[in-house]
Amino acid sequence: MPDRPVAFTLDTPAWVPWPGIGAEVEALLTTVPDTSLIAPGPKPGGLPQGERALAAAAVARSLGCRHLTTAEARQAVTALKRDREVEVLLEEGIPCPLTGRLGAVISAAGALARSPAILSAGSLQRLQDDKLDDQEITDLILSAALTSWTARITLGLGRPSDP
Amino acid sequence: MTHHDTTLVERLAGVVPGSPIDRAWRARAEARRFAEDAYRRLLHPQDPGPISLVERRAVAAFVAVLNGEGRTRDHLLALLRETDPTLVPLARLIEREAEDSSHPGPYGSFPAGPLSAEDLDGPVYAVSYPVQHELGLRLSAALEYAHLVTLHPRDATPDSLAALAKAGWTNGGIALLVDIIGFVNFQSRVVAGLRSSIAARQPHLAVI
């Protein structure tokens, strides 16, 4: 490992597979899930895209995947325009000191990133208090679970390609 | 693709047809179909290819036990046992190995620097010699990798893949292996989350 400071930032480190496994990973990456699978259907509603990305970033941050954390955090910043809150997640990680709706989303996603994953009655109550409905909570669960899958592929097969 | 009336997620989460959680889950048709197709593709493959059916299901059961979501665990242990009647002892061994090596995750270390304050200690799983004798080198290496990627994935290095290669794993097999590990991590979390959502609507029912 290089002995340079490493932190979670909004500067996307690209991802490169470990030496020797490139071709097989290319094939695998075509079937890897991502949070676009939670696209809203014909009906309106559901967790806004920025909050889906924020939940995904919280999971990737918790697992230690800098590539996915950055990619999702950038989407969250673009969609939410809440740069400071996203930076707090990047800097502080899980548990995250943020309050309010974004804090509730991050906290629940962080709990789902754990093994064993737990969405406690208290977490659910906090989400409901912050006006998340059943569809939004279901989307949050999906976003966290899909990222739990994808981040294990990126961490298990490669590393961020820092300069 | 086939139309799925009910998927594994619904069966394990106990989603009641027509309930609010059922409507919310089914509204995400693409994710729902993706999850079911992945289950079929990875654990009921028509052509197992570079990773045998037993290996696939043994790794999946091991990861499910590590993750501690009861319904997913029971289902994947049963799936391993049902693969072949002679596999009952293997399923018992996989279950015991996972239980004995389980630890709250995620843990692991970051490269030295500002994040070192977040380093968390936890066990590095290494299959013991007598168990390795029973499982064989290939499956032993797969379980060690599955433990790493499930509970402390940030500790993965090129050496992790080298250990698999040394035990006879091809790159194609490794790609499928990590996909199976990721899938069971996904499955355990969707089921845990949906079960909690359902239980919260029925406070008079005990959560089992």
Short mmCIF file of N, CA, C and O in Angstrom, two decimals, chain B residues 55-135:
data_model
loop_
_atom_site.label_atom_id
_atom_site.label_comp_id
_atom_site.label_asym_id
_atom_site.label_seq_id
_atom_site.Cartn_x
_atom_site.Cartn_y
_atom_site.Cartn_z
N GLU B 55 -20.13 -25.68 -5.16
CA GLU B 55 -19.30 -24.54 -4.73
C GLU B 55 -20.13 -23.26 -4.64
O GLU B 55 -20.00 -22.49 -3.68
N ARG B 56 -20.95 -23.02 -5.63
CA ARG B 56 -21.80 -21.81 -5.63
C ARG B 56 -22.65 -21.77 -4.37
O ARG B 56 -22.73 -20.75 -3.68
N ARG B 57 -23.33 -22.90 -4.11
CA ARG B 57 -24.29 -22.90 -3.00
C ARG B 57 -23.59 -22.96 -1.65
O ARG B 57 -24.11 -22.43 -0.65
N ALA B 58 -22.42 -23.57 -1.59
CA ALA B 58 -21.66 -23.60 -0.33
C ALA B 58 -21.20 -22.19 0.04
O ALA B 58 -21.33 -21.76 1.20
N VAL B 59 -20.69 -21.46 -0.94
CA VAL B 59 -20.25 -20.08 -0.67
C VAL B 59 -21.45 -19.22 -0.29
O VAL B 59 -21.39 -18.42 0.66
N ALA B 60 -22.55 -19.36 -1.02
CA ALA B 60 -23.74 -18.56 -0.74
C ALA B 60 -24.25 -18.82 0.68
O ALA B 60 -24.58 -17.88 1.42
N ALA B 61 -24.29 -20.09 1.08
CA ALA B 61 -24.76 -20.42 2.43
C ALA B 61 -23.81 -19.84 3.48
O ALA B 61 -24.25 -19.29 4.50
N PHE B 62 -22.52 -19.93 3.24
CA PHE B 62 -21.52 -19.39 4.17
C PHE B 62 -21.72 -17.89 4.35
O PHE B 62 -21.76 -17.38 5.49
N VAL B 63 -21.89 -17.17 3.24
CA VAL B 63 -22.07 -15.71 3.32
C VAL B 63 -23.39 -15.37 4.02
O VAL B 63 -23.46 -14.42 4.80
N ALA B 64 -24.41 -16.17 3.78
CA ALA B 64 -25.70 -15.90 4.42
C ALA B 64 -25.60 -16.08 5.94
O ALA B 64 -26.16 -15.29 6.70
N VAL B 65 -24.88 -17.09 6.38
CA VAL B 65 -24.72 -17.29 7.82
C VAL B 65 -23.91 -16.13 8.42
O VAL B 65 -24.24 -15.60 9.47
N LEU B 66 -22.86 -15.72 7.73
CA LEU B 66 -22.06 -14.57 8.20
C LEU B 66 -22.93 -13.33 8.36
O LEU B 66 -22.74 -12.54 9.29
N ASN B 67 -23.89 -13.15 7.44
CA ASN B 67 -24.72 -11.94 7.47
C ASN B 67 -25.84 -12.00 8.49
O ASN B 67 -26.43 -10.97 8.83
N GLY B 68 -26.17 -13.20 8.94
CA GLY B 68 -27.10 -13.32 10.07
C GLY B 68 -28.55 -12.99 9.80
O GLY B 68 -29.32 -12.78 10.74
N GLU B 69 -28.96 -12.91 8.53
CA GLU B 69 -30.40 -12.71 8.26
C GLU B 69 -31.03 -14.09 8.21
O GLU B 69 -30.75 -14.88 7.30
N GLY B 70 -31.90 -14.39 9.19
CA GLY B 70 -32.34 -15.75 9.42
C GLY B 70 -32.99 -16.45 8.25
O GLY B 70 -32.70 -17.62 7.97
N ARG B 71 -33.89 -15.75 7.54
CA ARG B 71 -34.63 -16.41 6.45
C ARG B 71 -33.70 -16.73 5.28
O ARG B 71 -33.81 -17.78 4.66
N THR B 72 -32.82 -15.79 4.97
CA THR B 72 -31.87 -16.01 3.86
C THR B 72 -30.93 -17.15 4.22
O THR B 72 -30.61 -18.01 3.39
N ARG B 73 -30.49 -17.14 5.45
CA ARG B 73 -29.61 -18.19 5.95
C ARG B 73 -30.27 -19.57 5.83
O ARG B 73 -29.69 -20.51 5.28
N ASP B 74 -31.49 -19.69 6.34
CA ASP B 74 -32.19 -20.97 6.31
C ASP B 74 -32.39 -21.44 4.88
O ASP B 74 -32.21 -22.61 4.55
N HIS B 75 -32.78 -20.50 4.02
CA HIS B 75 -33.05 -20.86 2.64
C HIS B 75 -31.79 -21.37 1.94
O HIS B 75 -31.82 -22.39 1.25
N LEU B 76 -30.67 -20.65 2.12
CA LEU B 76 -29.46 -21.02 1.38
C LEU B 76 -28.78 -22.26 1.96
O LEU B 76 -28.17 -23.04 1.22
N LEU B 77 -28.92 -22.48 3.27
CA LEU B 77 -28.42 -23.74 3.84
C LEU B 77 -29.25 -24.91 3.30
O LEU B 77 -28.70 -25.97 2.94
N ALA B 78 -30.56 -24.73 3.23
CA ALA B 78 -31.44 -25.79 2.70
C ALA B 78 -31.13 -26.06 1.23
O ALA B 78 -31.11 -27.20 0.79
N LEU B 79 -30.88 -24.98 0.48
CA LEU B 79 -30.57 -25.14 -0.94
C LEU B 79 -29.30 -25.97 -1.13
O LEU B 79 -29.23 -26.83 -2.00
N LEU B 80 -28.31 -25.74 -0.27
CA LEU B 80 -27.07 -26.52 -0.35
C LEU B 80 -27.36 -28.00 -0.02
O LEU B 80 -26.93 -28.89 -0.75
N ARG B 81 -28.13 -28.22 1.06
CA ARG B 81 -28.44 -29.61 1.44
C ARG B 81 -29.21 -30.32 0.34
O ARG B 81 -29.00 -31.50 0.08
N GLU B 82 -30.12 -29.59 -0.31
CA GLU B 82 -30.98 -30.23 -1.32
C GLU B 82 -30.26 -30.48 -2.64
O GLU B 82 -30.79 -31.17 -3.52
N THR B 83 -29.07 -29.92 -2.79
CA THR B 83 -28.34 -30.12 -4.05
C THR B 83 -28.04 -31.60 -4.24
O THR B 83 -28.07 -32.12 -5.36
N ASP B 84 -27.77 -32.27 -3.12
CA ASP B 84 -27.39 -33.68 -3.17
C ASP B 84 -27.51 -34.21 -1.74
O ASP B 84 -27.01 -33.58 -0.81
N PRO B 85 -28.17 -35.37 -1.57
CA PRO B 85 -28.37 -35.88 -0.20
C PRO B 85 -27.07 -36.10 0.57
O PRO B 85 -27.07 -36.08 1.80
N THR B 86 -25.97 -36.28 -0.15
CA THR B 86 -24.70 -36.52 0.54
C THR B 86 -24.09 -35.23 1.10
O THR B 86 -23.05 -35.28 1.76
N LEU B 87 -24.75 -34.09 0.85
CA LEU B 87 -24.15 -32.82 1.25
C LEU B 87 -24.58 -32.34 2.63
O LEU B 87 -24.20 -31.25 3.05
N VAL B 88 -25.37 -33.13 3.34
CA VAL B 88 -25.82 -32.70 4.66
C VAL B 88 -24.64 -32.40 5.60
O VAL B 88 -24.62 -31.35 6.25
N PRO B 89 -23.63 -33.27 5.64
CA PRO B 89 -22.48 -32.94 6.51
C PRO B 89 -21.74 -31.68 6.05
O PRO B 89 -21.27 -30.90 6.89
N LEU B 90 -21.63 -31.48 4.74
CA LEU B 90 -20.96 -30.27 4.25
C LEU B 90 -21.74 -29.03 4.70
O LEU B 90 -21.13 -28.04 5.16
N ALA B 91 -23.05 -29.07 4.58
CA ALA B 91 -23.86 -27.91 5.00
C ALA B 91 -23.65 -27.63 6.48
O ALA B 91 -23.56 -26.47 6.90
N ARG B 92 -23.57 -28.68 7.28
CA ARG B 92 -23.37 -28.50 8.72
C ARG B 92 -21.99 -27.88 8.98
O ARG B 92 -21.85 -27.00 9.82
N LEU B 93 -21.00 -28.34 8.24
CA LEU B 93 -19.64 -27.81 8.41
C LEU B 93 -19.56 -26.33 7.99
O LEU B 93 -18.97 -25.50 8.69
N ILE B 94 -20.19 -26.02 6.87
CA ILE B 94 -20.21 -24.62 6.39
C ILE B 94 -20.88 -23.73 7.43
O ILE B 94 -20.39 -22.63 7.75
N GLU B 95 -21.99 -24.20 7.97
CA GLU B 95 -22.73 -23.42 8.96
C GLU B 95 -21.85 -23.18 10.19
O GLU B 95 -21.76 -22.05 10.70
N ARG B 96 -21.17 -24.22 10.64
CA ARG B 96 -20.33 -24.09 11.83
C ARG B 96 -19.14 -23.17 11.59
O ARG B 96 -18.81 -22.32 12.42
N GLU B 97 -18.51 -23.31 10.43
CA GLU B 97 -17.37 -22.45 10.11
C GLU B 97 -17.79 -20.98 10.08
O GLU B 97 -17.06 -20.11 10.56
N ALA B 98 -18.96 -20.71 9.49
CA ALA B 98 -19.43 -19.31 9.41
C ALA B 98 -19.79 -18.79 10.80
O ALA B 98 -19.46 -17.65 11.15
N GLU B 99 -20.46 -19.61 11.58
CA GLU B 99 -20.83 -19.16 12.93
C GLU B 99 -19.59 -18.87 13.76
O GLU B 99 -19.52 -17.87 14.47
N ASP B 100 -18.61 -19.75 13.67
CA ASP B 100 -17.41 -19.59 14.50
C ASP B 100 -16.56 -18.39 14.07
O ASP B 100 -15.81 -17.85 14.88
N SER B 101 -16.66 -18.00 12.80
CA SER B 101 -15.79 -16.92 12.31
C SER B 101 -16.55 -15.60 12.15
O SER B 101 -15.97 -14.60 11.73
N SER B 102 -17.84 -15.60 12.47
CA SER B 102 -18.63 -14.39 12.27
C SER B 102 -18.24 -13.32 13.27
O SER B 102 -17.80 -13.62 14.39
N HIS B 103 -18.41 -12.08 12.86
CA HIS B 103 -18.02 -10.94 13.69
C HIS B 103 -18.76 -9.73 13.12
O HIS B 103 -18.93 -9.65 11.91
N PRO B 104 -19.20 -8.80 13.97
CA PRO B 104 -19.90 -7.63 13.41
C PRO B 104 -19.03 -6.89 12.39
O PRO B 104 -17.85 -6.63 12.63
N GLY B 105 -19.60 -6.59 11.25
CA GLY B 105 -18.85 -5.89 10.20
C GLY B 105 -19.55 -4.60 9.81
O GLY B 105 -20.64 -4.33 10.30
N PRO B 106 -18.99 -3.81 8.93
CA PRO B 106 -17.69 -4.02 8.31
C PRO B 106 -16.55 -3.52 9.20
O PRO B 106 -16.70 -2.55 9.90
N TYR B 107 -15.42 -4.23 9.13
CA TYR B 107 -14.22 -3.78 9.83
C TYR B 107 -13.07 -3.77 8.83
O TYR B 107 -13.27 -3.97 7.63
N GLY B 108 -11.86 -3.54 9.34
CA GLY B 108 -10.70 -3.53 8.45
C GLY B 108 -9.89 -2.26 8.60
O GLY B 108 -10.22 -1.39 9.42
N SER B 109 -8.83 -2.17 7.81
CA SER B 109 -7.88 -1.06 7.92
C SER B 109 -7.84 -0.25 6.63
O SER B 109 -8.06 -0.78 5.54
N PHE B 110 -7.55 1.04 6.79
CA PHE B 110 -7.29 1.91 5.66
C PHE B 110 -5.78 2.08 5.52
O PHE B 110 -5.04 1.86 6.48
N PRO B 111 -5.33 2.51 4.33
CA PRO B 111 -3.91 2.86 4.21
C PRO B 111 -3.57 3.91 5.27
O PRO B 111 -4.40 4.78 5.57
N ALA B 112 -2.37 3.84 5.83
CA ALA B 112 -1.98 4.74 6.91
C ALA B 112 -2.23 6.19 6.51
O ALA B 112 -1.90 6.61 5.41
N GLY B 113 -2.85 6.94 7.41
CA GLY B 113 -3.18 8.33 7.11
C GLY B 113 -4.35 8.79 7.94
O GLY B 113 -4.64 8.19 8.99
N PRO B 114 -5.06 9.83 7.47
CA PRO B 114 -6.15 10.40 8.27
C PRO B 114 -7.25 9.40 8.62
O PRO B 114 -7.92 9.54 9.63
N LEU B 115 -7.43 8.40 7.78
CA LEU B 115 -8.52 7.45 8.03
C LEU B 115 -8.13 6.35 9.01
O LEU B 115 -8.98 5.55 9.40
N SER B 116 -6.86 6.33 9.41
CA SER B 116 -6.43 5.25 10.31
C SER B 116 -7.23 5.25 11.61
O SER B 116 -7.39 4.21 12.25
N ALA B 117 -7.74 6.44 11.99
CA ALA B 117 -8.56 6.51 13.20
C ALA B 117 -9.81 5.65 13.07
O ALA B 117 -10.42 5.28 14.08
N GLU B 118 -10.21 5.34 11.83
CA GLU B 118 -11.42 4.52 11.62
C GLU B 118 -11.09 3.04 11.50
O GLU B 118 -12.01 2.22 11.29
N ASP B 119 -9.84 2.67 11.61
CA ASP B 119 -9.50 1.25 11.52
C ASP B 119 -10.20 0.47 12.62
O ASP B 119 -10.26 0.91 13.77
N LEU B 120 -10.73 -0.68 12.25
CA LEU B 120 -11.43 -1.53 13.22
C LEU B 120 -10.85 -2.94 13.14
O LEU B 120 -10.75 -3.50 12.05
N ASP B 121 -10.50 -3.47 14.30
CA ASP B 121 -9.96 -4.83 14.34
C ASP B 121 -11.06 -5.87 14.19
O ASP B 121 -12.18 -5.67 14.65
N GLY B 122 -10.72 -6.96 13.58
CA GLY B 122 -11.65 -8.08 13.49
C GLY B 122 -10.88 -9.29 13.01
O GLY B 122 -9.72 -9.18 12.60
N PRO B 123 -11.52 -10.45 13.04
CA PRO B 123 -10.82 -11.68 12.69
C PRO B 123 -10.52 -11.82 11.20
O PRO B 123 -11.32 -11.41 10.36
N VAL B 124 -9.36 -12.36 10.89
CA VAL B 124 -9.04 -12.79 9.54
C VAL B 124 -9.26 -14.30 9.52
O VAL B 124 -8.62 -15.04 10.28
N TYR B 125 -10.20 -14.74 8.69
CA TYR B 125 -10.58 -16.15 8.70
C TYR B 125 -9.59 -16.98 7.89
O TYR B 125 -9.30 -16.67 6.74
N ALA B 126 -9.08 -18.01 8.52
CA ALA B 126 -8.22 -18.95 7.82
C ALA B 126 -8.73 -20.35 8.15
O ALA B 126 -8.86 -20.72 9.32
N VAL B 127 -9.05 -21.11 7.11
CA VAL B 127 -9.58 -22.46 7.31
C VAL B 127 -8.51 -23.32 7.97
O VAL B 127 -7.35 -23.33 7.54
N SER B 128 -8.88 -24.00 9.03
CA SER B 128 -7.92 -24.85 9.75
C SER B 128 -7.54 -26.06 8.89
O SER B 128 -8.26 -26.42 7.96
N TYR B 129 -6.43 -26.64 9.22
CA TYR B 129 -5.95 -27.76 8.41
C TYR B 129 -6.96 -28.92 8.34
O TYR B 129 -7.25 -29.42 7.24
N PRO B 130 -7.53 -29.35 9.48
CA PRO B 130 -8.50 -30.46 9.38
C PRO B 130 -9.72 -30.11 8.53
O PRO B 130 -10.22 -30.95 7.78
N VAL B 131 -10.19 -28.89 8.63
CA VAL B 131 -11.36 -28.48 7.83
C VAL B 131 -10.98 -28.38 6.36
O VAL B 131 -11.75 -28.77 5.47
N GLN B 132 -9.78 -27.88 6.11
CA GLN B 132 -9.30 -27.80 4.73
C GLN B 132 -9.26 -29.19 4.10
O GLN B 132 -9.56 -29.37 2.92
N HIS B 133 -8.91 -30.16 4.92
CA HIS B 133 -8.87 -31.54 4.45
C HIS B 133 -10.26 -32.00 4.00
O HIS B 133 -10.40 -32.73 3.02
N GLU B 134 -11.28 -31.54 4.72
CA GLU B 134 -12.65 -31.93 4.36
C GLU B 134 -13.19 -31.13 3.18
O GLU B 134 -13.93 -31.66 2.35
N LEU B 135 -12.87 -29.84 3.14
CA LEU B 135 -13.45 -28.97 2.11
C LEU B 135 -12.67 -29.01 0.80
O LEU B 135 -13.24 -28.72 -0.25
#
